[in-house]
Short mmCIF file of C-alpha atoms in Angstrom, two decimals:
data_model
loop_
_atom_site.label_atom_id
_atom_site.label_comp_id
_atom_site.label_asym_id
_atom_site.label_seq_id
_atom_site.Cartn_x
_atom_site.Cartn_y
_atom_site.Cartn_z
CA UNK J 233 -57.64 33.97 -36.21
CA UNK J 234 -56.27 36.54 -33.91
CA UNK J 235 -57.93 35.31 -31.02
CA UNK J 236 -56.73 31.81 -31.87
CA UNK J 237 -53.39 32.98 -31.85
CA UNK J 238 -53.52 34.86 -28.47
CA UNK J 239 -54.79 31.95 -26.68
CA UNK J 240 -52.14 29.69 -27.96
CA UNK J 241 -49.23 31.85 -27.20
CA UNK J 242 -51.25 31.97 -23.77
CA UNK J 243 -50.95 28.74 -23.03
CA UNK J 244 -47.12 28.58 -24.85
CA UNK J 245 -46.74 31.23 -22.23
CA UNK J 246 -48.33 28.90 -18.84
CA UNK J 247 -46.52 25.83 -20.05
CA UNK J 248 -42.86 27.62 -20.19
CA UNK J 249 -43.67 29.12 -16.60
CA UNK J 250 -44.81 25.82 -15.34
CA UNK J 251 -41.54 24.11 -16.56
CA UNK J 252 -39.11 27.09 -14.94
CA UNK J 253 -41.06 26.43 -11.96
CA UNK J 254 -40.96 22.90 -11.95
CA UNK J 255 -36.92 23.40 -12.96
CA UNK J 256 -36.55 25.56 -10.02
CA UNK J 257 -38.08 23.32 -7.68
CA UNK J 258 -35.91 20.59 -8.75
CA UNK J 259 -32.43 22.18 -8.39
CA UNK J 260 -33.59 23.12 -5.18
CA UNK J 261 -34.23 19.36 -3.51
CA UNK J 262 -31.21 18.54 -5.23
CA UNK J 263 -28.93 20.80 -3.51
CA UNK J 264 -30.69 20.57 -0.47
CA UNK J 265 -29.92 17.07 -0.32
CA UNK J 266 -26.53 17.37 -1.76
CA UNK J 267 -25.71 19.94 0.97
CA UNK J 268 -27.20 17.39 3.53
CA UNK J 269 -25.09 14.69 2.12
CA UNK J 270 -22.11 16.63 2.15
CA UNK J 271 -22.62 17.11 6.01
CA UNK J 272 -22.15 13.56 7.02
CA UNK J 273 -19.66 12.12 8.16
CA UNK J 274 -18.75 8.52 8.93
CA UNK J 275 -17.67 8.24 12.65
CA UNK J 276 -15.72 4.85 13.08
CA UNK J 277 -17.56 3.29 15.94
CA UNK J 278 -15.20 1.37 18.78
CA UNK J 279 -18.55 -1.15 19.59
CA UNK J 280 -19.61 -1.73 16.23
CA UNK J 281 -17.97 -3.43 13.22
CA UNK J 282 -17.13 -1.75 10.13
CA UNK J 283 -18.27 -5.11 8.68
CA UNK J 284 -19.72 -8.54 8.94
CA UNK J 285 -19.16 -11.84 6.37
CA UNK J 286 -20.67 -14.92 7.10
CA UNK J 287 -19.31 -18.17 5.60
CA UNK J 288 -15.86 -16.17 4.57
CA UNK J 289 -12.35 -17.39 3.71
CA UNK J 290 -9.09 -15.33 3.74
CA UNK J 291 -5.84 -16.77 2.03
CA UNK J 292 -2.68 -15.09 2.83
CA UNK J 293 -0.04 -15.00 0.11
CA UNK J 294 3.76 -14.27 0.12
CA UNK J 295 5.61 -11.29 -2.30
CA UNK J 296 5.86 -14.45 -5.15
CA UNK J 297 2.14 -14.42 -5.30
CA UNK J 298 1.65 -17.90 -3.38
CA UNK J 299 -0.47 -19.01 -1.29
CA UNK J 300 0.87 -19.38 2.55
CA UNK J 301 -1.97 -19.71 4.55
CA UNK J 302 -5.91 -19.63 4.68
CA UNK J 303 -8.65 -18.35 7.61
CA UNK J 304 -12.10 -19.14 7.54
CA UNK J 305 -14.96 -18.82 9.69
CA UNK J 306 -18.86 -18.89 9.52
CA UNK J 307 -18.99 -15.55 10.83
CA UNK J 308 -16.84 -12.62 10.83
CA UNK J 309 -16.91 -9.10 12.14
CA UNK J 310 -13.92 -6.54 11.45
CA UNK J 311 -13.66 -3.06 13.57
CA UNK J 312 -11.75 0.24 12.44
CA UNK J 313 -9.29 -0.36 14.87
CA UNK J 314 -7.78 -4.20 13.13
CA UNK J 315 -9.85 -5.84 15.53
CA UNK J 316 -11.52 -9.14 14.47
CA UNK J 317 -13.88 -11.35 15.90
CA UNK J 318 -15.13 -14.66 14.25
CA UNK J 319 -16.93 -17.81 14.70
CA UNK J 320 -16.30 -21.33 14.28
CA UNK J 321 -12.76 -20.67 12.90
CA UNK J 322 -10.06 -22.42 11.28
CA UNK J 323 -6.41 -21.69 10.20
CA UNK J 324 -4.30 -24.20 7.43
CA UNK J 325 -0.83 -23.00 6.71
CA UNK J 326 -0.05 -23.59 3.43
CA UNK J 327 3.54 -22.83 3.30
CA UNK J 328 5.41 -26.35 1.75
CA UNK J 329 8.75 -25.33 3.04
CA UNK J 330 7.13 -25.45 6.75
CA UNK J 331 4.84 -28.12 8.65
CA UNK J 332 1.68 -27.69 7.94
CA UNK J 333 -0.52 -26.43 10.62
CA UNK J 334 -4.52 -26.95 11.09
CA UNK J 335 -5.59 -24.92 13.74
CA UNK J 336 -9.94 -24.82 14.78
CA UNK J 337 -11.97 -23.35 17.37
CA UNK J 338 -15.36 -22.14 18.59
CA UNK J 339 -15.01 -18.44 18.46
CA UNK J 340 -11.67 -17.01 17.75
CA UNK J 341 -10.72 -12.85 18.15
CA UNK J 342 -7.44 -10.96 17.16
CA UNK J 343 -6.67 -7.40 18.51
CA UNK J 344 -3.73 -6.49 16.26
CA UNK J 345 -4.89 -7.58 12.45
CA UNK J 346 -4.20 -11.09 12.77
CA UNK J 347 -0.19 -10.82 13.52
CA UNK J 348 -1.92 -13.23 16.72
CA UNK J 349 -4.58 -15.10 17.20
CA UNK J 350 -6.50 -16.57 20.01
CA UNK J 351 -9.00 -19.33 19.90
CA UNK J 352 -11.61 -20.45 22.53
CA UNK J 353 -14.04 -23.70 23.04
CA UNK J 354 -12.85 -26.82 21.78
CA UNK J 355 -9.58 -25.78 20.41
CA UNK J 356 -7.63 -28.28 18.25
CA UNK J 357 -4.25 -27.73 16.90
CA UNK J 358 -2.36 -30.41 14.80
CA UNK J 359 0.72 -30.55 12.76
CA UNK J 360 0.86 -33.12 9.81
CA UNK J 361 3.94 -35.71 9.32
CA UNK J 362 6.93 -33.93 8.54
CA UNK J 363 10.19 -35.68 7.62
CA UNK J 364 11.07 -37.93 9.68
CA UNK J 365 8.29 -36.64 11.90
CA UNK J 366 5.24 -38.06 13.20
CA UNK J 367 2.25 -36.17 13.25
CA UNK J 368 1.31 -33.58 16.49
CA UNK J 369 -1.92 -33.26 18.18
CA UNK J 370 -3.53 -30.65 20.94
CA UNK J 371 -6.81 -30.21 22.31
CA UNK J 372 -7.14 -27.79 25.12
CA UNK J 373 -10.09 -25.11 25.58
CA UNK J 374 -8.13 -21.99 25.00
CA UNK J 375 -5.01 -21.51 22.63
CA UNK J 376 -2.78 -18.10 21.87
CA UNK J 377 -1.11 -17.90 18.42
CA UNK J 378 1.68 -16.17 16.85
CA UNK J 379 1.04 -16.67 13.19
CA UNK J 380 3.89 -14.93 12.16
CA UNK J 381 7.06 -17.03 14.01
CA UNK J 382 4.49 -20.52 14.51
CA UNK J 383 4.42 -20.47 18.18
CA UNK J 384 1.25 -21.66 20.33
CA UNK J 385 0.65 -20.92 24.14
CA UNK J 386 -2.02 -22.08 26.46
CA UNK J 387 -2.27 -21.57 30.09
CA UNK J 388 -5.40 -24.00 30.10
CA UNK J 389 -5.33 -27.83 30.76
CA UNK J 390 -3.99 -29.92 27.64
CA UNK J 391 -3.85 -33.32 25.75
CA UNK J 392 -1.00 -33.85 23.65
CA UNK J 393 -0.74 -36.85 21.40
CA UNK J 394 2.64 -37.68 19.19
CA UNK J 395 2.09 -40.38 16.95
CA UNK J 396 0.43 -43.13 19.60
CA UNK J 397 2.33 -41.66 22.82
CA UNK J 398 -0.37 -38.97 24.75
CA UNK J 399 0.50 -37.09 27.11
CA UNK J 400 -1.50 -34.53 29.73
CA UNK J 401 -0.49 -31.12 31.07
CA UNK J 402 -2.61 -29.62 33.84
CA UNK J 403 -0.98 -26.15 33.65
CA UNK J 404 -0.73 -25.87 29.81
CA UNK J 405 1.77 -25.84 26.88
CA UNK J 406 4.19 -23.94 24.34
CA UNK J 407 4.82 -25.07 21.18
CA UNK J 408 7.37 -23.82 18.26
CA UNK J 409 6.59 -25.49 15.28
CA UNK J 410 9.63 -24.06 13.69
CA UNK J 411 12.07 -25.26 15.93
CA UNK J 412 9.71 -28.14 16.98
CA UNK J 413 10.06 -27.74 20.65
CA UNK J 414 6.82 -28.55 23.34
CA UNK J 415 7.14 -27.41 26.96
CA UNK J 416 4.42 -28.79 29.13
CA UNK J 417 3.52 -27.30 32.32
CA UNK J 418 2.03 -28.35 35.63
CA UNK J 419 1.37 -31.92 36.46
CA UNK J 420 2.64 -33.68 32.95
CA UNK J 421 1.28 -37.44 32.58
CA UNK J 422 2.57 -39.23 29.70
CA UNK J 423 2.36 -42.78 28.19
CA UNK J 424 4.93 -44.13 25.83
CA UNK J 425 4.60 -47.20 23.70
CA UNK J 426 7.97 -48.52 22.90
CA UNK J 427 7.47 -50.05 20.00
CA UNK J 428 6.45 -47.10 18.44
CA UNK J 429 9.70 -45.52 16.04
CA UNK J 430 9.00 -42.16 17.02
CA UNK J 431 11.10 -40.80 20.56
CA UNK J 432 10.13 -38.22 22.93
CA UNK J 433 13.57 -36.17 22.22
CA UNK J 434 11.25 -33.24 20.82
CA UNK J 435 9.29 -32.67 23.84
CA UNK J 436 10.20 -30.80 26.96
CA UNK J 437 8.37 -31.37 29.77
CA UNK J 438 9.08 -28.30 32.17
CA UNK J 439 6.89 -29.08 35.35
CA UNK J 440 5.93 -25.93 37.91
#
């Protein structure tokens, strides 16, 4: 009985040692890669985004909570520094009070979180009816956009159709869709149909 007794508080004795030792070996990977953890630090990288989306859509939305314009894009990469780069992009303003813009392009980048834009490879900017409007279309290969104030630049070669009058730019455009001004550059070739309602008194042809 005695013996019995000393062998089990033996083995009481080996299993308590084994579990301190076990505990102790524990608490010391955890600290040690707590401590490690603790010692790295995220280093915002100029070259590489701080993230990529594919297939993503941003809607932008005024202080009464509605919506006044929407971005998307099948790929998008952000950088720490408000830089954005994205492919096959598109911008709708949604704003009633204000023509409504659809704006598309290959690839599209903004250096300055979005306050412009600037879209390259088949660009395509059109304005819908508005009033007693007709609608506005560009196409050009490169386009500059203030989203902020609604003005458009391009330095590129441009087609400009107004209702069923086109006219062609070689030195590129400016457009205010607030004011609803054009100025074409370079050699400007237009045809007019005059039986069409809509004038020309909008566009001003400034040729360099």
């Amino acid at each position: 009985m005695i013996h019995r007794s000393l062998v089990l508080r033996e083995r009481i004795t080996a299993i308590v040692g084994a579990a301190l030792l076990l505990l102790l070996v524990g608490a010391s990977y955890y600290y040690s890669v707590q401590t490690r953890i603790e010692a790295l630090k995220y280093v915002p990288s100029e070259t590489s985004p701080d993230f990529t989306a594919r297939r993503v859509t941003l809607t932008d939305f005024d202080e009464r909570g509605v919506a006044t314009a929407r971005l998307s894009a099948s790929t998008m990469e952000h950088f720490s520094d408000e830089r954005m780069r994205a492919t096959d992009a598109s911008y709708h303003s949604l704003d009633p009070a204000k023509p409504q813009l659809a704006l598309t392009g290959d690839r599209a980048w903004s250096n300055d979180s979005l306050e412009t834009v600037e879209l390259e490879g088949n660009v395509q900017l059109s304005r819908a009816p508005f009033k007693d409007e007709p609608d506005l279309f560009f196409t050009t290969e490169y386009i500059k956009g203030y989203l902020d104030t609604y003005r458009f630049e391009t330095d590129r070669k441009v087609y400009m159709r107004r209702g069923i009058d086109t006219t062609e730019a070689s030195n590129g455009m400016k457009y205010d869709n607030i004011l609803h001004t054009v100025e074409l550059d370079g050699s400007v070739v237009s045809v007019f149909h005059p039986n069409a309602q809509s004038t020309d008194t909008s566009a001003n042809a400034a040729q360099k």
